[in-house]
Every structure is written in structure tokens, then in C-alpha cells.
mmCIF file of C-alpha atoms (C1' of nucleotides) in Angstrom:
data_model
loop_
_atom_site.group_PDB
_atom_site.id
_atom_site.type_symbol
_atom_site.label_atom_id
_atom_site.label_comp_id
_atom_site.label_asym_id
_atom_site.label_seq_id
_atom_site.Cartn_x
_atom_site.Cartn_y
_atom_site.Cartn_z
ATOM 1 C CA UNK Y 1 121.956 98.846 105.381
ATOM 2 C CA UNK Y 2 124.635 100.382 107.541
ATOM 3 C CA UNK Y 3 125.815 97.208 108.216
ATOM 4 C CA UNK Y 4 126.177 96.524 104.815
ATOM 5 C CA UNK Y 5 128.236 99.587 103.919
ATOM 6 C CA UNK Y 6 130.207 99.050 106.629
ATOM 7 C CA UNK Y 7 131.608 95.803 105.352
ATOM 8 C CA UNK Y 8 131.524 96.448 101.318
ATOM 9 C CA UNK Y 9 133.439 99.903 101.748
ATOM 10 C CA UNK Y 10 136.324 98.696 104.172
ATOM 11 C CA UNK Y 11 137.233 96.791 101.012
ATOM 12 C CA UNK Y 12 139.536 98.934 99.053
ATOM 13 C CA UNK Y 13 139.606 97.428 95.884
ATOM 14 C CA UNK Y 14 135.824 98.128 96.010
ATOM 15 C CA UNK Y 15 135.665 101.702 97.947
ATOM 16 C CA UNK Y 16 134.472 104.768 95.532
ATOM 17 C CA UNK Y 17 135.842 108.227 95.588
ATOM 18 C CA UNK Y 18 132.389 109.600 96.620
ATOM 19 C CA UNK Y 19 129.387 107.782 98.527
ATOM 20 C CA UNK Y 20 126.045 109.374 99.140
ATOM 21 C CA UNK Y 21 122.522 106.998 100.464
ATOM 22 C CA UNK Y 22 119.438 108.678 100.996
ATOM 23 C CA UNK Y 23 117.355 105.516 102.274
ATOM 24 C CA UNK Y 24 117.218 103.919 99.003
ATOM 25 C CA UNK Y 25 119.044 106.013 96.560
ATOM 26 C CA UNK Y 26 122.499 106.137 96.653
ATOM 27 C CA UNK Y 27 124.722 108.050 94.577
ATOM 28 C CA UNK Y 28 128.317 106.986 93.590
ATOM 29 C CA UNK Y 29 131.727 108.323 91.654
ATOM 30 C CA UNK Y 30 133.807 106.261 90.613
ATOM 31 C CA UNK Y 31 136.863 105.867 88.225
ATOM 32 C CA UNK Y 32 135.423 103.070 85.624
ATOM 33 C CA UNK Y 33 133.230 100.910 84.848
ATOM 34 C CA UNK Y 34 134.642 97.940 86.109
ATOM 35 C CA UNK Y 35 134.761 99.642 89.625
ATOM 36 C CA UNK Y 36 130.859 100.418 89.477
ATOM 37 C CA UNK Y 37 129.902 96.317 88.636
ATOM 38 C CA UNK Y 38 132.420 95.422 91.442
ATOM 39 C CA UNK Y 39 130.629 97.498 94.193
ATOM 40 C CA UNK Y 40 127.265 96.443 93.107
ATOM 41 C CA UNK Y 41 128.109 93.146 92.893
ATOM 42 C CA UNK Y 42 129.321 93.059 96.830
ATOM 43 C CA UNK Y 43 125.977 95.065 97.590
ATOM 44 C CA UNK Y 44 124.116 92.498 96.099
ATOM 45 C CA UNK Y 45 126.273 89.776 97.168
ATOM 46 C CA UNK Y 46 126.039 91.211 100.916
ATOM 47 C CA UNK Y 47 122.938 92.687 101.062
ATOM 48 C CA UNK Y 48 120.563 90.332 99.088
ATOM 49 C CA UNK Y 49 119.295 92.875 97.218
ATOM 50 C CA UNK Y 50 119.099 93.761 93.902
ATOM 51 C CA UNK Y 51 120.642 97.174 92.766
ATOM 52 C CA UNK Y 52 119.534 99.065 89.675
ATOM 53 C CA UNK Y 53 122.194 101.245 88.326
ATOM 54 C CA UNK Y 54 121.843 104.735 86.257
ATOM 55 C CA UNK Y 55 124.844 105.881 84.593
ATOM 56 C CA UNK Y 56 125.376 110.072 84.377
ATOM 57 C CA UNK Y 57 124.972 111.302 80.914
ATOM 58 C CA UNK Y 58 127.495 114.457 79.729
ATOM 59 C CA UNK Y 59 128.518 114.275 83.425
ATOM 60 C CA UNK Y 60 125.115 115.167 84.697
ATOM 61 C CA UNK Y 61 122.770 113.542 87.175
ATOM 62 C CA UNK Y 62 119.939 113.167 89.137
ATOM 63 C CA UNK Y 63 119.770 112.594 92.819
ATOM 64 C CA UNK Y 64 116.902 113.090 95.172
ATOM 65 C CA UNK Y 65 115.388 116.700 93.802
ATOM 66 C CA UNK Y 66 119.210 117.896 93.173
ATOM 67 C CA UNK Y 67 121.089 118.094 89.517
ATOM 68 C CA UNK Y 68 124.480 117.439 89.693
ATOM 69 C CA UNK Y 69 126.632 118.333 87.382
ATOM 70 C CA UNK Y 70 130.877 117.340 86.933
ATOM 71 C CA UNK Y 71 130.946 118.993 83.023
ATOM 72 C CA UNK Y 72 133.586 122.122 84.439
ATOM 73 C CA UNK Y 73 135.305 119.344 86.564
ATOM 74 C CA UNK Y 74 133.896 120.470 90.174
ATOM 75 C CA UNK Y 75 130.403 119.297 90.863
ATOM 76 C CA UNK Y 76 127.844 122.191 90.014
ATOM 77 C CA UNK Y 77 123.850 121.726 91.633
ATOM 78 C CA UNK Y 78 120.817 122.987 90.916
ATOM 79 C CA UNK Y 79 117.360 122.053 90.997
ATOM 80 C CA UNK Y 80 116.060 118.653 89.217
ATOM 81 C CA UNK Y 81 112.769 118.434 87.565
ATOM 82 C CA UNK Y 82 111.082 115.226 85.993
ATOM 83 C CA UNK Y 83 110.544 115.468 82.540
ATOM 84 C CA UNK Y 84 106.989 114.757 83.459
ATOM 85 C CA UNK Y 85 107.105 117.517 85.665
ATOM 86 C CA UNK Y 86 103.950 119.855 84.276
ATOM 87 C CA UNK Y 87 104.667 122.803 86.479
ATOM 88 C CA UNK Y 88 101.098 122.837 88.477
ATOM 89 C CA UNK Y 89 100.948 123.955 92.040
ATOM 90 C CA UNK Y 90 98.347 125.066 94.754
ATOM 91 C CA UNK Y 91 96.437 127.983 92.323
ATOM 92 C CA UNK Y 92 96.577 131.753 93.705
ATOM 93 C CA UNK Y 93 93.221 132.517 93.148
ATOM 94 C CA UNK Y 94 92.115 129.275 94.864
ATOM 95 C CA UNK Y 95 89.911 129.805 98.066
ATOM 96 C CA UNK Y 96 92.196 128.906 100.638
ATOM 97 C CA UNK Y 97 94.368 130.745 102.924
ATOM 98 C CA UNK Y 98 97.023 132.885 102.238
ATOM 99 C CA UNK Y 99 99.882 131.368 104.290
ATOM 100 C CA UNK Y 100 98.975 128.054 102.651
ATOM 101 C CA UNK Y 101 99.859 130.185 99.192
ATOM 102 C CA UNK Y 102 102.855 131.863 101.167
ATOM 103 C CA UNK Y 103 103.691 128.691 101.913
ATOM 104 C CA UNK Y 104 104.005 127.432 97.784
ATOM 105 C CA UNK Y 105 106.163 130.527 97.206
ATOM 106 C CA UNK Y 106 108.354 130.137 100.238
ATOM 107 C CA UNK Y 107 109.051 125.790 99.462
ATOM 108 C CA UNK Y 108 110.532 127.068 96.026
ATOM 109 C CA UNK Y 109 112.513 129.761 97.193
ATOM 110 C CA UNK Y 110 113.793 127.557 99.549
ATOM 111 C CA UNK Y 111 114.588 125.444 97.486
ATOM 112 C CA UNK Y 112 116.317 127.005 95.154
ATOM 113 C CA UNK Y 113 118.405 128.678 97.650
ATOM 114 C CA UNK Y 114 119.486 125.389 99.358
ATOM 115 C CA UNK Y 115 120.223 123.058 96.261
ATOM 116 C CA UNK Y 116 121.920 126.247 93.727
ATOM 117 C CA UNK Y 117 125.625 125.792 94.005
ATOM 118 C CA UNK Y 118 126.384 129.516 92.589
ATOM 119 C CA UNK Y 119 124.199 132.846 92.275
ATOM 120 C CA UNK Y 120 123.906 132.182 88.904
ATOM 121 C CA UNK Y 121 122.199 129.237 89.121
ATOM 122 C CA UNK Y 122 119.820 130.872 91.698
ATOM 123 C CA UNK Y 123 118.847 133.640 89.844
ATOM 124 C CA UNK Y 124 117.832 131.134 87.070
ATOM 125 C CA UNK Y 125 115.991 129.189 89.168
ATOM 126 C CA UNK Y 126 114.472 131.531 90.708
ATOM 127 C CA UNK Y 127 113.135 133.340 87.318
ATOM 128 C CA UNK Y 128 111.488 129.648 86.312
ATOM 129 C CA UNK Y 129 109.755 130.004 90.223
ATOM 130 C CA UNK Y 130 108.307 133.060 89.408
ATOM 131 C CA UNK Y 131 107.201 132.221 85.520
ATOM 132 C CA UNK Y 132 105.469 129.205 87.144
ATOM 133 C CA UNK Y 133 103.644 131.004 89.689
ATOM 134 C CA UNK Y 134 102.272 133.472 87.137
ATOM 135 C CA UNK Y 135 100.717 130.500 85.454
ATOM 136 C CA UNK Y 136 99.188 129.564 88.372
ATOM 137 C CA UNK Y 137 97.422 132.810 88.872
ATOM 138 C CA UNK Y 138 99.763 134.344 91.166
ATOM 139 C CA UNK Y 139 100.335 138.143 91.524
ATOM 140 C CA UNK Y 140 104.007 139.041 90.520
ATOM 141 C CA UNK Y 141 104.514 142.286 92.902
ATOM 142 C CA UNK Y 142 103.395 139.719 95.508
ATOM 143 C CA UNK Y 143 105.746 137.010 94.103
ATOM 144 C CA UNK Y 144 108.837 139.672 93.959
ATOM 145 C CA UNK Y 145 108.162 141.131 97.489
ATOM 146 C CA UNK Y 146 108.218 137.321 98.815
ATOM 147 C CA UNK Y 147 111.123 136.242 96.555
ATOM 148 C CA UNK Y 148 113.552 139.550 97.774
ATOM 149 C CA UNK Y 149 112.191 139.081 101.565
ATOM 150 C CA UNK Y 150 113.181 135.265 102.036
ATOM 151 C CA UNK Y 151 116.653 136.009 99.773
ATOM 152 C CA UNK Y 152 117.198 138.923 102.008
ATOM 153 C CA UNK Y 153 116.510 136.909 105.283
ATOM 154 C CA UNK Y 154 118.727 134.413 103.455
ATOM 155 C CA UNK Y 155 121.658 136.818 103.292
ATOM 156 C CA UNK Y 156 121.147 138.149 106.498
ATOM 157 C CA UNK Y 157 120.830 134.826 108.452
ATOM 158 C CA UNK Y 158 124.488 134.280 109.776
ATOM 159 C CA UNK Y 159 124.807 137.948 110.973
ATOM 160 C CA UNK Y 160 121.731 137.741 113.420
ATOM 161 C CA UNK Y 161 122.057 137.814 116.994
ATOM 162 C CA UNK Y 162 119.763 135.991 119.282
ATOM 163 C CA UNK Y 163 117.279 137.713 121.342
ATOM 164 C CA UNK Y 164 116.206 136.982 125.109
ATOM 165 C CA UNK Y 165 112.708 136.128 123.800
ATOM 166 C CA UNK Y 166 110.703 134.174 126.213
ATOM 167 C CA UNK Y 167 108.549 131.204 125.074
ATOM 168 C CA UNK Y 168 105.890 130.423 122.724
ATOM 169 C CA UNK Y 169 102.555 129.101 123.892
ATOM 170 C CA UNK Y 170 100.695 127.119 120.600
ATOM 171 C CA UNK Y 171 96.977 127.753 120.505
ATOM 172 C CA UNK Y 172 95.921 124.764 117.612
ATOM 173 C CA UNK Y 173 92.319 125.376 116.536
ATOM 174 C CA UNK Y 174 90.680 123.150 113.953
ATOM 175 C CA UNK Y 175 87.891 125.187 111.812
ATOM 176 C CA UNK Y 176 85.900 124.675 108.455
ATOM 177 C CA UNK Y 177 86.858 126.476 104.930
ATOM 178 C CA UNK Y 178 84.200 128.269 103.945
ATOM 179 C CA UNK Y 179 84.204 131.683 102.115
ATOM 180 C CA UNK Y 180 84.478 134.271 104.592
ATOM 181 C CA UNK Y 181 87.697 132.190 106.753
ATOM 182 C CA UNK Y 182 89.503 135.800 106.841
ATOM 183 C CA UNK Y 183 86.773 137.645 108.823
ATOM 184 C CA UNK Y 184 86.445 134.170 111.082
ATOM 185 C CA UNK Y 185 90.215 134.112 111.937
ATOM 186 C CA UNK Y 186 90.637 137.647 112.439
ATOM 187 C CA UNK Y 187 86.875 137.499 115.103
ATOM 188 C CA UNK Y 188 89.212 134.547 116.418
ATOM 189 C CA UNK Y 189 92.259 135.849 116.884
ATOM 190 C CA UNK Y 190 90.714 139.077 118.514
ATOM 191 C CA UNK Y 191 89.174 137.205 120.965
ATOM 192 C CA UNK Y 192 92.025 135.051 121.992
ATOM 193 C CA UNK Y 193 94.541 138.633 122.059
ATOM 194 C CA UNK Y 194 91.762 140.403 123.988
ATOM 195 C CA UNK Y 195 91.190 137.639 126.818
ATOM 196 C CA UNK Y 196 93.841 135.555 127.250
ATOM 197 C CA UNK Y 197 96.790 136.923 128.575
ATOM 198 C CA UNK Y 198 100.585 134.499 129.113
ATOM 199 C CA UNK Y 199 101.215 133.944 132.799
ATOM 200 C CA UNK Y 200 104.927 135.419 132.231
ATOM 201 C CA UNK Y 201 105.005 138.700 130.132
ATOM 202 C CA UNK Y 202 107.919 137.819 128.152
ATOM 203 C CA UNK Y 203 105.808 134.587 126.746
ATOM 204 C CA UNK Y 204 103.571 135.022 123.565
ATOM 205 C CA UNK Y 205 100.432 133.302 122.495
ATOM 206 C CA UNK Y 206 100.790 131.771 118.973
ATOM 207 C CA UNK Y 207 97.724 130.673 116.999
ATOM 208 C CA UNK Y 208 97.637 128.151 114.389
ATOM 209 C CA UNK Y 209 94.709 128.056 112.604
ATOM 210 C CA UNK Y 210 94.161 124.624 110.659
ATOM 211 C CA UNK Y 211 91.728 123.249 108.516
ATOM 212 C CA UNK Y 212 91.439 119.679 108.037
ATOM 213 C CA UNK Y 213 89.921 117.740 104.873
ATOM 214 C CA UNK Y 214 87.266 115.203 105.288
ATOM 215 C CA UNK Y 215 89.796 113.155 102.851
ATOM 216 C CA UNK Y 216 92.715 113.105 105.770
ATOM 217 C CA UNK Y 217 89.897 112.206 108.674
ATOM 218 C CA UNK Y 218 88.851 109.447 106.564
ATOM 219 C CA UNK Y 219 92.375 108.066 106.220
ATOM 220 C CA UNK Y 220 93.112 108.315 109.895
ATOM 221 C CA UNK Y 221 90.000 106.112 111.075
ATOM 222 C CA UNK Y 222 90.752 103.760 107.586
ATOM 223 C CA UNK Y 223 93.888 103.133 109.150
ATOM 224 C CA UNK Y 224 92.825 103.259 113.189
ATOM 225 C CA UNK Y 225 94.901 100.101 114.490
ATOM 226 C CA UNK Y 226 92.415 100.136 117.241
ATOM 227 C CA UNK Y 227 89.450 99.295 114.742
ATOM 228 C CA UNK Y 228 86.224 97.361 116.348
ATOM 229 C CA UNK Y 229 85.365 94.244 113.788
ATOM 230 C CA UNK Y 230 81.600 93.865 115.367
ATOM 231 C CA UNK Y 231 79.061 95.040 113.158
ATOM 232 C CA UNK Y 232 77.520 97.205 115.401
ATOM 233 C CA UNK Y 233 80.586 99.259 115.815
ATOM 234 C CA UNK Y 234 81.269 99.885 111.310
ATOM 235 C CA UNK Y 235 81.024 102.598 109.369
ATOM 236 C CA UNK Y 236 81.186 103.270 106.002
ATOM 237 C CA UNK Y 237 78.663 100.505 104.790
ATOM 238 C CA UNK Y 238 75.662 99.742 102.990
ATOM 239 C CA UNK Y 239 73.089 97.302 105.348
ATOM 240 C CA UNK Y 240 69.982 95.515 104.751
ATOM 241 C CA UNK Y 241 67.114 95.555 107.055
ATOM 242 C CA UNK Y 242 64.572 92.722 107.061
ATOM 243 C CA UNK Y 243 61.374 92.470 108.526
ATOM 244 C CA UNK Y 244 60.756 89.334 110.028
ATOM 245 C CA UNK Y 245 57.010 90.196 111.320
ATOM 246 C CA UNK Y 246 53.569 89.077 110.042
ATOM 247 C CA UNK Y 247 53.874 88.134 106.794
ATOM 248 C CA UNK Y 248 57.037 89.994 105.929
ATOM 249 C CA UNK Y 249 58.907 87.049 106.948
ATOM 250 C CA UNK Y 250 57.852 85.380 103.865
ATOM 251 C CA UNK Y 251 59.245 88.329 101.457
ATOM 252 C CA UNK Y 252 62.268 88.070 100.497
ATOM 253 C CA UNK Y 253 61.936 92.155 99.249
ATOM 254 C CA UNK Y 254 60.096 93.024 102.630
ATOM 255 C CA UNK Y 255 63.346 95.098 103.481
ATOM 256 C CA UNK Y 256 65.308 98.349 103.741
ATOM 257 C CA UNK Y 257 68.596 98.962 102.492
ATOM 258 C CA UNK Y 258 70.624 102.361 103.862
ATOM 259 C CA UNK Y 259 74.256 103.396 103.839
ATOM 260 C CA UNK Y 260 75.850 105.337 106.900
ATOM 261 C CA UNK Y 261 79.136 107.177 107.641
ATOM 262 C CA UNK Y 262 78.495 106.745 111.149
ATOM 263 C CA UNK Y 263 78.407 103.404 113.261
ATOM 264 C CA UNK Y 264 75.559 101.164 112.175
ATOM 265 C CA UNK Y 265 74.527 101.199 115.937
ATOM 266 C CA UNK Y 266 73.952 105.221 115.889
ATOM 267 C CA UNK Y 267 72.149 104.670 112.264
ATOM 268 C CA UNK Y 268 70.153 102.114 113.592
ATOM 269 C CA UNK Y 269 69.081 103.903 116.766
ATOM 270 C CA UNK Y 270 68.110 106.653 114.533
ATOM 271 C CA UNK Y 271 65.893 104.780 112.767
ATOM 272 C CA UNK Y 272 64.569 103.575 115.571
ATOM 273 C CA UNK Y 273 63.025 107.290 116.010
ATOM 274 C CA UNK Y 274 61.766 108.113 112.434
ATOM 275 C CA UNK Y 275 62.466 106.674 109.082
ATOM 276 C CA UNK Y 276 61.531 103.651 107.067
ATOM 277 C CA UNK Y 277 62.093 100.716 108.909
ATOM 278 C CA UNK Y 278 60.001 102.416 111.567
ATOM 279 C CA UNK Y 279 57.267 103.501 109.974
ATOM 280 C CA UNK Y 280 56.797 100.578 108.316
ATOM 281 C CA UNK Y 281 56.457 98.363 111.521
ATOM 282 C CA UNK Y 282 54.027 100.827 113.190
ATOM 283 C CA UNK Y 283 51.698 100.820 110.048
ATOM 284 C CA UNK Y 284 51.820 97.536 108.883
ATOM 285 C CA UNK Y 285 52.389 95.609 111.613
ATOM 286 C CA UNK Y 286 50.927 98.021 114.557
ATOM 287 C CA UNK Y 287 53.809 97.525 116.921
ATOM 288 C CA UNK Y 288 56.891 99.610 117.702
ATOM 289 C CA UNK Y 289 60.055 98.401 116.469
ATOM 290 C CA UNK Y 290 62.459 97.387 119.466
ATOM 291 C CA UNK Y 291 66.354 98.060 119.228
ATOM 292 C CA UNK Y 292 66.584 94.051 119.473
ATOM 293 C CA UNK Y 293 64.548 93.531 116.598
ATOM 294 C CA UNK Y 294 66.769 95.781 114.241
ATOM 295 C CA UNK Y 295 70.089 95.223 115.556
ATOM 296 C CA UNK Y 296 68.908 91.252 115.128
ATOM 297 C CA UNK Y 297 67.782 91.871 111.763
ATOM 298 C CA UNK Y 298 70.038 94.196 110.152
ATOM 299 C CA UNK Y 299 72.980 92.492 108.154
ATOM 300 C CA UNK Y 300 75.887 94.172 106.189
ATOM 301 C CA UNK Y 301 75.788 94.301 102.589
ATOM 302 C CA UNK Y 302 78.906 96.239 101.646
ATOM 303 C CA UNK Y 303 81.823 98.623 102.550
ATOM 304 C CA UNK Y 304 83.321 101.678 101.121
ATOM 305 C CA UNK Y 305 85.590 104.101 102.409
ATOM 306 C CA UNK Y 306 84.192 106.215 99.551
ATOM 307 C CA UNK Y 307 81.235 108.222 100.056
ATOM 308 C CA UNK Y 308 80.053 108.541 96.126
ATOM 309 C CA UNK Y 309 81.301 104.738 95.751
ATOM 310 C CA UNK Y 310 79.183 104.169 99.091
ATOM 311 C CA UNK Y 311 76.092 105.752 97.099
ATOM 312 C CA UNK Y 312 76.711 103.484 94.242
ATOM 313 C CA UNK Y 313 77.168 100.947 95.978
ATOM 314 C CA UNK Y 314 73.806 101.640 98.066
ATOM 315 C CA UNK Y 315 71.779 102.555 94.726
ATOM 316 C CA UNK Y 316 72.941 98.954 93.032
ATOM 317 C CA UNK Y 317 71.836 96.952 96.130
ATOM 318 C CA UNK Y 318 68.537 99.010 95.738
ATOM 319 C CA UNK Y 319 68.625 97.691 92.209
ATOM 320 C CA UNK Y 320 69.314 93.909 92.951
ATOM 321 C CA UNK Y 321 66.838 93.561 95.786
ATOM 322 C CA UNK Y 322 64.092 96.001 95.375
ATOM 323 C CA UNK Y 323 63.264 96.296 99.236
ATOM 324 C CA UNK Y 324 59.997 97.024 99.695
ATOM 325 C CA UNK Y 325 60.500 99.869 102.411
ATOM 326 C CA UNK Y 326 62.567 102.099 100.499
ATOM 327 C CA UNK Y 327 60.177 102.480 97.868
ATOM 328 C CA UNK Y 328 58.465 105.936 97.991
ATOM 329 C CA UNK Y 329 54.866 105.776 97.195
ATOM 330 C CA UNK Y 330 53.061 109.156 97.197
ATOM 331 C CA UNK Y 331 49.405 109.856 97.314
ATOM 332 C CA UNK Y 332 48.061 108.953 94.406
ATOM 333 C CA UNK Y 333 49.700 105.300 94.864
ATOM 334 C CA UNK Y 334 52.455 105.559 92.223
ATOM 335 C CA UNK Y 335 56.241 105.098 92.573
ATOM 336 C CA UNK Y 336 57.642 108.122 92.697
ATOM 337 C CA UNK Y 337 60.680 107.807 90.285
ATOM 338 C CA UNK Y 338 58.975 105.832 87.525
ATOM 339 C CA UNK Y 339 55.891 108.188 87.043
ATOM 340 C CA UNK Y 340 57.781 109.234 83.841
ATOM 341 C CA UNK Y 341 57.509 113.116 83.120
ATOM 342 C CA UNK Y 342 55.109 115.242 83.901
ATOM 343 C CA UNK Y 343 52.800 116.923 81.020
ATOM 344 C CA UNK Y 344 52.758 120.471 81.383
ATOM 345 C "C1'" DT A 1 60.578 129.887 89.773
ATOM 346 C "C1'" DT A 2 59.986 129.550 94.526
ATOM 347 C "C1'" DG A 3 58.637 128.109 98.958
ATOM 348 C "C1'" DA A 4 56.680 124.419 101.769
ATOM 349 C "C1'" DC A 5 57.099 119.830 102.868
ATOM 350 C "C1'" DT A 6 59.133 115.161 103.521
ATOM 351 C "C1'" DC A 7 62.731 111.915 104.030
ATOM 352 C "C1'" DC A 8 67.237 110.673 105.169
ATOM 353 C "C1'" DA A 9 71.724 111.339 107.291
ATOM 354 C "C1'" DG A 10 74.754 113.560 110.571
ATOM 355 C "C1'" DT A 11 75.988 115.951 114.982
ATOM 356 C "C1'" DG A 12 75.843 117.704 119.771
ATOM 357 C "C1'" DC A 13 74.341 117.181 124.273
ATOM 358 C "C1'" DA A 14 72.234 114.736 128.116
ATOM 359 C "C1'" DT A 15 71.435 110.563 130.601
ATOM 360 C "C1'" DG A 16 71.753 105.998 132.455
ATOM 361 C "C1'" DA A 17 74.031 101.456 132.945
ATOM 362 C "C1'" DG A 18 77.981 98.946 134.047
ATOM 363 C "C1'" DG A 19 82.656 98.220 135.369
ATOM 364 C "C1'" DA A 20 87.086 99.566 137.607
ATOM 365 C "C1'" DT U 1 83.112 107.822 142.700
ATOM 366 C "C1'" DC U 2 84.662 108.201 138.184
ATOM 367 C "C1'" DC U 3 84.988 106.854 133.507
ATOM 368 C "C1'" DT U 4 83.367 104.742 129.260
ATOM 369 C "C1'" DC U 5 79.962 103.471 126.225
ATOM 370 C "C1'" DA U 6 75.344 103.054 124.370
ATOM 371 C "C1'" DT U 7 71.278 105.333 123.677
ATOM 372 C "C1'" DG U 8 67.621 109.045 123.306
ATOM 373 C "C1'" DC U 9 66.340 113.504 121.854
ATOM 374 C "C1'" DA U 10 66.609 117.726 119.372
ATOM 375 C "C1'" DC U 11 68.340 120.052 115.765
ATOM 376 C "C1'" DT U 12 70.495 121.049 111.107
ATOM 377 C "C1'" DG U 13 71.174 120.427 106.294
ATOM 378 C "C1'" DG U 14 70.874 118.283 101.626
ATOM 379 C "C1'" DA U 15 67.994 116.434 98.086
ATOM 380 C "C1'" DG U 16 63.768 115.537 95.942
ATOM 381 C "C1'" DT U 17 58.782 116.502 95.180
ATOM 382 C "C1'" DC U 18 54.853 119.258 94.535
ATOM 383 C "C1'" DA U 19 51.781 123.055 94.211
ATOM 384 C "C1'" DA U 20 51.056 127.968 93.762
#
DNA sequence: TTGACTCCAGTGCATGAGGA
DNA sequence: TCCTCATGCACTGGAGTCAA
């Protein structure tokens, strides 16, 4: 794209008085109309591609997250919002950790400071933060003391000297969410502060505790470039077991049909140890069943990267074939989910 | 309503085979 | 000898069922 610009603004009958790209946004000012077809035309002309164009209305507009506006003659900014924008953020009283919710508070104020042209225009932004964070549950003395802290480190910024500090050792520790996270990463960093100590005094130890969804996990190995295409090495999948002994070879329902997160090799060798396919061989058929027999006989039926769509997907193959080994008969020789209800 | 029980699925650790 | 991978074993936890 460089390329590109290079060419199209050496022209001079072409050049605008201002030009701004942010990969695929580019803002322009120009004297006319005329100007504004001529320099799209060369982009499209040199570039191939096809440029969209949106005009400023009452000398405002949008670009990137900033509002620009050339009403008073010099260009004014502030903060853009979508229309669609509903105002919904990370909720206060949600159950995760604070610096996460530091962290909302912080990204606005930030914002606001960076992309407000005048005071003015802070302030007001900055009053629209804090009316949004009360409807998301956030405590106002909390929001305030945050708001005047980073504005103060704002101010202050420039007139900071820098300190002889000496480094920062990162200590990354991946944990679960549950209820009680404050007790566990206060027990967590007490143990780190009491027993490990930096080799140079002048270093400090820096812990970052993280907690990671199951929903990013299961992106990463979705998208693992390195991903193994034989069977035995899936996951996420729905497979069908069929018994090939006796006279299970001749039923097309003498089966089992299971869905796994992990490998099919580790689900199979699991069933190898207890579960339906097993016990099924050993009563029926008197034999053990081998790891050649099941990895032979087991065949993919589906894939999901979706565990409830994985459980649908599972319960509608059940449906279709009606394997024989998943059904659950208890003692008195009924199917357990179509005894109806009981009479009490 | 509650606790015992069963089945299924997942995880951690140990071990052995095979290749570099 | 070391590393990787497959496998076995033990354990945990969720969900459903059943009887007290």
C-alpha cells in the first residue's frame, strides 16, 4: 500500500492537504469534490482496489475510535461511539478479579485522555465514563479515586525522573476462577515473597496471575498448524464402536456410540478398562476386548469444536442408530429412560 | 430430600517401547 | 543415553437412578 501512496501522492494535481491510513482506513482533507474522485480514482486505478468513500457531515467525522471535528476551523477530537454502541462492559459485581475491573476503568480513562483535544472535552468524556460504569454496577468512590489517580499520574508524567531501579523478574502462573481466587492469590503470593528471593537485591519478583478460559484453549488447538489428521490422534468427536464378535457381526445396532474431548486413542484405552464396549465383550462374548479390536473397529461419526453441539450431536447419532451397548437396562429388564414416570 | 451407587469422561503420573 | 509417544492405572467429578 506504501507503494501505492508513494506514487498517487507525488502527483500534485492529486496530493490532499491532509493524509492519514490506519491499515485500511484512511482519512483525507481536501479542497472539493472534484479533488476527492481524482485521488480515489488513481487509488483505484493504481492499487486495484476498490475505495468506499464517506463524506464528513457539519464538518464532523469518524476515524478509527476518534471524532474529528473542523466546525471552529481547527480540528477538535474526542471520543467516537457507534450509534449501536449500548454502553455494556465487564460488570463490577461480576466474579472476576479486580485488576481485570481496574483494568475497564483504566482503558476509558485512557482513552479519553489520549483522543480529547481540550480539558473540556475530557471532563465530558470522562462524566459519560463514570455514568456508564454506574450502570454496570460499579462503585462511584471507587470510580472517582481511579479516575483522579490515572488524571493525576497523567499530569504528573513529564515531570518524573527516572529511578536506578534494577530489573523485573515475571513469575506467570496459570490458575482456575473459582470463588475464593482472592484468598488463593494472596496463599500464592505469600509463598512466592517468603521463599524465593532475586539473585541481585535491586531486582524484584513480579507475579502475574492469569486465568485462562476453556473458550481461548479451545481456539488455540482449533487452530494448531501442527494438527495430526489420523483418527487416533482427534478430539472433539462423536465415534461409533462396533462389535464384530459372535453374532454381533450380524447387527447392524450391536454398537456404542461416545463423544470425547480428548484423543480417541486415550478414550479408547479407557474403555478398554471399564465402560460399555468392555463390558459388553466380557459378558456376551466371554473374552477381553484387545486395543486392536477397538482401535480396528471404532470409526468417526462426527466433529464439533463445541462441547453442547458435541452432546447433540452424540444424543442424535444415539437417535439414528440405536446401538445396542449404550442402552441402560436396569434390574428389572426395562430401559431406563422410557419407563415413563414413576407412581408415587 | 438425601445419600449411596453406577456410569461416563477427564486428568495426572508412571512405565515401557522405539528411535535419534 | 535421552527424548517422545502410547498406554495403563488410579483418582476425581458430574449426572442420573434408586431406595430409605
Amino acid at each position: 500500500m506504501s507503494a501505492v501512496e508513494n506514487e498517487v501522492l507525488s502527483e500534485s494535481r492529486v496530493k490532499p492537504n491532509l493524509y492519514c491510513r490506519y491499515v485500511d482506513d484512511i482519512l483525507v482533507e481536501v479542497s472539493d469534490m472534484s479533488s476527492l474522485q481524482r485521488l480515489k480514482a488513481r487509488l483505484e486505478e493504481v492499487s486495484g482496489l476498490s475505495f468506499t468513500v464517506e463524506e464528513s457531515v457539519a464538518n464532523k467525522i469518524s476515524f478509527l475510535d476518534v471524532s474529528i471535528d473542523a466546525a471552529s476551523g481547527n480540528f477538535t477530537t474526542s471520543v467516537y461511539r457507534k450509534p449501536t454502541d449500548n454502553e455494556r462492559c465487564l460488570n463490577g459485581g461480576s466474579e472476576c478479579p479486580q485488576r481485570y475491573k481496574d483494568g475497564v476503568v483504566r482503558a476509558y480513562v485512557h482513552r479519553a485522555l489520549r483522543h480529547c483535544s481540550s480539558w473540556p472535552l475530557v471532563h465530558q468524556e470522562l462524566q459519560r465514563i463514570k455514568q456508564v460504569l454506574v450502570n454496570n454496577d460499579y462503585d462511584l468512590t471507587t470510580i472517582d479515586q481511579q479516575i483522579q489517580s490515572i488524571v493525576n499520574n497523567h499530569i504528573n508524567k513529564g515531570s518524573q525522573t527516572t529511578s536506578n531501579e534494577g530489573n523485573v523478574i515475571s513469575l506467570y502462573y496459570k490458575s482456575q476462577m473459582t470463588s475464593g481466587y482472592r484468598a488463593e492469590e494472596s496463599a500464592l503470593k505469600n509463598i512466592i515473597r517468603r521463599n524465593c528471593k532475586p539473585v541481585h537485591p535491586e531486582d524484584r519478583i513480579k507475579i502475574s496471575i492469569y486465568y485462562q478460559s476453556p473458550t481461548t484453549t479451545s481456539l488455540i488447538m482449533k487452530n494448531n498448524m501442527a494438527n495430526d489428521k489420523s483418527p487416533l490422534k482427534q478430539s472433539n468427536l462423536v465415534y461409533h464402536f462396533k462389535c464384530n464378535k459372535g453374532d454381533c457381526a450380524l447387527l447392524p445396532s450391536s454398537g456404542y456410540i461416545g463423544l470425547t474431548t480428548t484423543t480417541l486413542s486415550r478414550r479408547l484405552t479407557m474403555h478398554l478398562q471399564s465402560g460399555g464396549p468392555q463390558q459388553h465383550t466380557q459378558t456376551e462374548h466371554q473374552t477381553l476386548l484387545t486395543r486392536r479390536e477397538i482401535v480396528d473397529n471404532t470409526s468417526i461419526l462426527a466433529r464439533a469444536s463445541d462441547w453442547r453441539r458435541l452432546a447433540a450431536l452424540e444424543a442424535i447419532m444415539i437417535r439414528e442408530k440405536d446401538p445396542a451397548i449404550n442402552r441402560q437396562i436396569n434390574a428389572r429388564g426395562t430401559l431406563q429412560l422410557y419407563e415413563g414416570r414413576r407412581l408415587t
